[in-house]
Coordinates of C-alpha atoms in Angstrom, one line a residue:
Chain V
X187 CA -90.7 106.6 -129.4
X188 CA -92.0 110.0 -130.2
X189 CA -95.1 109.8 -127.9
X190 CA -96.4 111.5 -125.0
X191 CA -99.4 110.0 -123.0
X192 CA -102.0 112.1 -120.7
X193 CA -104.8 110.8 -118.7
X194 CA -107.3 111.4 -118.2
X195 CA -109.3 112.3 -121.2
X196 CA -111.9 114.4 -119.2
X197 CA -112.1 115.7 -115.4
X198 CA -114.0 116.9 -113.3
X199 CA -113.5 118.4 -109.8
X200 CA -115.6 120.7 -107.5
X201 CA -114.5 124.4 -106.9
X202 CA -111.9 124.4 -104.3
X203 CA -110.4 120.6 -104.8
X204 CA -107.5 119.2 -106.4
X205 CA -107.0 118.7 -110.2
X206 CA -104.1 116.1 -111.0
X207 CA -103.1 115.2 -114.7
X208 CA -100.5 112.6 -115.7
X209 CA -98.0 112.2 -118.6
X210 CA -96.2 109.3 -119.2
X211 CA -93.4 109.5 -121.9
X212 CA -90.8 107.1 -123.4
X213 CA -88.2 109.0 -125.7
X214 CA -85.6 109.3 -123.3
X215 CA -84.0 112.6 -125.7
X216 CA -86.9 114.9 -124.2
X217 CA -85.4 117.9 -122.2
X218 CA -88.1 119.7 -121.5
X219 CA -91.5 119.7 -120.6
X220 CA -94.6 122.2 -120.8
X221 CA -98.1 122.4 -120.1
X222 CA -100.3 124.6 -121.9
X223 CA -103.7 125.6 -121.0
X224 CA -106.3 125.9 -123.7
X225 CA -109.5 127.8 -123.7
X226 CA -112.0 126.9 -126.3
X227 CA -111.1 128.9 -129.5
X228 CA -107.8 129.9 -128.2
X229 CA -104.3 128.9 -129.2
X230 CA -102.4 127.3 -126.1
X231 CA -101.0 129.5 -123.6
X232 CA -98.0 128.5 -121.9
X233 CA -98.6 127.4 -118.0
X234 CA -95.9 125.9 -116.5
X235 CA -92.3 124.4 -117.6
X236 CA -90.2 121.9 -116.1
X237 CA -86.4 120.4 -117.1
X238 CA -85.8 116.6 -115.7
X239 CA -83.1 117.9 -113.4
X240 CA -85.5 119.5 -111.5
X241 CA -88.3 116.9 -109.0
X242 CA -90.7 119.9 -108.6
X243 CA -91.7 123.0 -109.7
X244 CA -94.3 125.3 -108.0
X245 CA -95.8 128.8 -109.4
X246 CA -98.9 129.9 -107.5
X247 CA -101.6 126.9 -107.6
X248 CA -99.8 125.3 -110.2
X249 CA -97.2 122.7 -109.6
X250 CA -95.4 119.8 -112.1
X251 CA -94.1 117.0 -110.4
X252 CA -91.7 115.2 -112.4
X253 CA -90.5 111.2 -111.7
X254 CA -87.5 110.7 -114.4
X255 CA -86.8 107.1 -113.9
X256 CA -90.4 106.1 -114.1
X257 CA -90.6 108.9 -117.4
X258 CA -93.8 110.5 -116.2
X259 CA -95.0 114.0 -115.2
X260 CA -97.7 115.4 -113.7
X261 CA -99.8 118.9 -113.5
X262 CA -101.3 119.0 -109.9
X263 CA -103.9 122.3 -109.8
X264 CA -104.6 123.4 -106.1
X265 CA -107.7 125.2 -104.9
X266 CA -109.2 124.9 -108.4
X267 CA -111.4 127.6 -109.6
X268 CA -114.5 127.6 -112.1
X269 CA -112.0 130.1 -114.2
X270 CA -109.3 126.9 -114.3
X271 CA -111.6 125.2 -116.8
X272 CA -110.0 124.3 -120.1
X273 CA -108.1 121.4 -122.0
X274 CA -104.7 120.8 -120.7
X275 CA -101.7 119.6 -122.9
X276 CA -98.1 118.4 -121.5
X277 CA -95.5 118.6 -124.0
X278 CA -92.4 117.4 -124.1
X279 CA -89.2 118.6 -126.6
X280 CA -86.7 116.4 -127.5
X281 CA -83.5 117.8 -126.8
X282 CA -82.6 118.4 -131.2
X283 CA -84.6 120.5 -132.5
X284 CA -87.1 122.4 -130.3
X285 CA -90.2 120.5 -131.7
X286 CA -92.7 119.8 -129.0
X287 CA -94.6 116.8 -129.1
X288 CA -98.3 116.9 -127.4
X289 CA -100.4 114.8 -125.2
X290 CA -103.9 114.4 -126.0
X291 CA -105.1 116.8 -124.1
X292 CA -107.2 116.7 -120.4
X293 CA -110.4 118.6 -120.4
X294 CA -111.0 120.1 -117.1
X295 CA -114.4 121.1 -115.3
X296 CA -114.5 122.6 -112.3
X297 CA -117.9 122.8 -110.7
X298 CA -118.9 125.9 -108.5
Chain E
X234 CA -97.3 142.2 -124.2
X235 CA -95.6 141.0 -127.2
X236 CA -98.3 138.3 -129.1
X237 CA -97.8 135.6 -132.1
X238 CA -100.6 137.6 -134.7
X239 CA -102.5 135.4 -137.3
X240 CA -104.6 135.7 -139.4
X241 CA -107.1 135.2 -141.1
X242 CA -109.0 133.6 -137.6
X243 CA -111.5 132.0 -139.7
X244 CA -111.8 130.3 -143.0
X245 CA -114.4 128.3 -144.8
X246 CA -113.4 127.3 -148.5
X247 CA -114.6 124.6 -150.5
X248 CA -112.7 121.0 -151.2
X249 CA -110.1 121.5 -154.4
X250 CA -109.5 125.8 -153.2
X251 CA -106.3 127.1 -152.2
X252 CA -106.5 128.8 -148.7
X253 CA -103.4 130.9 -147.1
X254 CA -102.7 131.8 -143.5
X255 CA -100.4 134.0 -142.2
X256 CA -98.1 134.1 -139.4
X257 CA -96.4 137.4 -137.3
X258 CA -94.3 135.8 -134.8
X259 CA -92.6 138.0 -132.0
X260 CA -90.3 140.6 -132.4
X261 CA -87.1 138.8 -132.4
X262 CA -88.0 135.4 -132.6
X263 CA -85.8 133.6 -134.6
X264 CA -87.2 130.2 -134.6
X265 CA -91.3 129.8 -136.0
X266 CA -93.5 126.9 -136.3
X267 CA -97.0 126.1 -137.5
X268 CA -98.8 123.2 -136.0
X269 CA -102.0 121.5 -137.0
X270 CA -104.6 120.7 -134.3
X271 CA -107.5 118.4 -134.9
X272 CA -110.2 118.9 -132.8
X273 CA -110.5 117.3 -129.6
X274 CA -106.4 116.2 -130.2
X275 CA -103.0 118.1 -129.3
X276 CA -101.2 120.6 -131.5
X277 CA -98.9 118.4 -134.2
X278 CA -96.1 119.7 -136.1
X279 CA -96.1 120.3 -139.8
X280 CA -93.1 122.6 -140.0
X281 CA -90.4 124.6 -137.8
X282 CA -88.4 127.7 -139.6
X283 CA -84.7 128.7 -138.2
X284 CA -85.0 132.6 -139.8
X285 CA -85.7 131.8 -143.2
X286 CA -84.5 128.1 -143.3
X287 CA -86.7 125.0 -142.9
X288 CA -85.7 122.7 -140.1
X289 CA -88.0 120.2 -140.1
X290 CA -91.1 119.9 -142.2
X291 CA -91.0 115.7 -141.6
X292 CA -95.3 115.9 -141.0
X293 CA -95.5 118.3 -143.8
X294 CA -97.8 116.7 -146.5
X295 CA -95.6 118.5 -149.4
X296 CA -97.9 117.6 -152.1
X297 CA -100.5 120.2 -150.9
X298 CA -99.1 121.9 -148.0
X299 CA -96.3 124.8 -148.7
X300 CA -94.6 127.0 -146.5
X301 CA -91.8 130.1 -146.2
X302 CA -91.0 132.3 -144.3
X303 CA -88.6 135.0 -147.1
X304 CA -87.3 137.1 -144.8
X305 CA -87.2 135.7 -141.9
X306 CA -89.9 136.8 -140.3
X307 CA -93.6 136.4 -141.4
X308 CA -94.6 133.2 -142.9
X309 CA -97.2 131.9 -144.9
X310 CA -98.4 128.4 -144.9
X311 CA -100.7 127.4 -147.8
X312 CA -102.6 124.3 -148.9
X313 CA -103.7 123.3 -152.6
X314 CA -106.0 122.1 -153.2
X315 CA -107.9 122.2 -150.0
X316 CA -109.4 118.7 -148.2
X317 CA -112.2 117.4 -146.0
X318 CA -109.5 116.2 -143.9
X319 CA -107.4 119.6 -143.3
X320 CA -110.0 120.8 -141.1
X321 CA -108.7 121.8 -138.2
X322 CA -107.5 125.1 -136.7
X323 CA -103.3 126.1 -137.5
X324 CA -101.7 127.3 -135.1
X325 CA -98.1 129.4 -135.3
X326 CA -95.6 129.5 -132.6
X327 CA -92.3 131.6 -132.0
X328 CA -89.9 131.1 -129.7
X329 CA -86.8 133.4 -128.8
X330 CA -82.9 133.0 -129.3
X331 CA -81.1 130.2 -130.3
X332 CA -80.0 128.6 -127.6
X333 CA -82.9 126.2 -127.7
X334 CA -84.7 126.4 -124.4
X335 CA -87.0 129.0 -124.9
X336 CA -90.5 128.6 -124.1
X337 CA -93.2 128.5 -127.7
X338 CA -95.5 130.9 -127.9
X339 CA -99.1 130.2 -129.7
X340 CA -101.1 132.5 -131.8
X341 CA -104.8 132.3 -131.5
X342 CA -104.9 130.1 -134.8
X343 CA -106.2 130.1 -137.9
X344 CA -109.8 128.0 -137.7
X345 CA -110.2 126.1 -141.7
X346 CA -113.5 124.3 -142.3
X347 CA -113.5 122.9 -145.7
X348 CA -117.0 121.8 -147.0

């Protein structure tokens, strides 16, 4: 099954608290798995990247944590920041190919 | 920094037009791909280019929707004629060498309204 699920649709969190998004997938093939960040107008820029030998990754306030017998993933945003507001996309790629196949996208408001 | 360049960034044609967009991956990318995004969705794939060869253009609607990429480098993706439903903005992505575990990088996108 080609498909990638996020939730939630919309978020909102106040300046300083935490901003979680999940992704649920089924297509055991995927190898890899972004997130983008999107500002309005914008083509997505790449955030963070995890592989599914990996439980965790952490760059600055951003981390993935990644569960690969239950197939999901998830973009945890620390100490969010009014600037942090955009739509969020996971991706995942299956493992022939390189396509990347999108979540519905998570649009994030973080109040000041 | 190195950037995906397209253009143009804006379009507005009338149903039954052709329209072109153009793609300027990075430097050295080997692989390109444009991807449609309808608003308020994620990015979805109409075709990936290895250099000049198509590798998959399975979401491609090849009765309106052309692409190439002659020399392995730029590419052009055009649609004729032109419907309500293509609006949407394009996007074109490059990634690096081939051994298939290099991040995609997005250009700003190509924004299509057709009235």
């Amino acid at each position: 099954q080609q498909q990638v699920k996020q939730s939630p649709q919309s978020l909102i969190v106040q300046k300083g608290g935490i901003s979680i998004i999940n992704c649920a997938y089924e297509n055991t093939a995927f190898d890899y798995f972004p997130w983008y960040q999107q500002f309005p107008g914008k083509g997505p820029a790449l955030l963070i990247a995890i592989r599914p030998d990996v439980s965790e990754k952490k760059e600055g306030r951003f981390t993935i944590s990644f569960n690969k017998s239950a197939k999901q993933f998830s973009l945890h945003i620390m100490d969010s920041q009014p600037g942090d507001s955009a739509t969020y996309f996971c991706a995942a790629r299956s493992n022939w190919g390189g396509k990347l196949i999108f979540g519905q996208g998570t649009e994030l408001s973080v109040k000041p | 920094e190195a950037e995906v360049a397209q253009s143009p960034r804006y379009k507005i044609t009338e149903k039954s037009q052709a329209v072109a967009f153009w793609c300027d991956p990075i430097s050295g990318h080997a692989t390109l791909y444009w991807y449609r995004q309808i608003l308020g969705q994620g990015p979805e794939l109409l075709v990936q280019f290895q250099d000049e060869s198509v590798v998959d253009d399975s979401q491609l609607p090849k009765d309106r929707f052309s692409a190439e990429r002659l020399k392995g480098v730029d590419s052009t993706l055009k649609i004729q004629p032109a419907e309500l439903g293509d609006s949407a903005m394009y996007l074109c992505a490059s990634s690096g060498p081939r051994d298939g575990y290099n991040e995609q990088f997005f250009g700003p996108g190509t924004r299509l309204t057709v009235l």
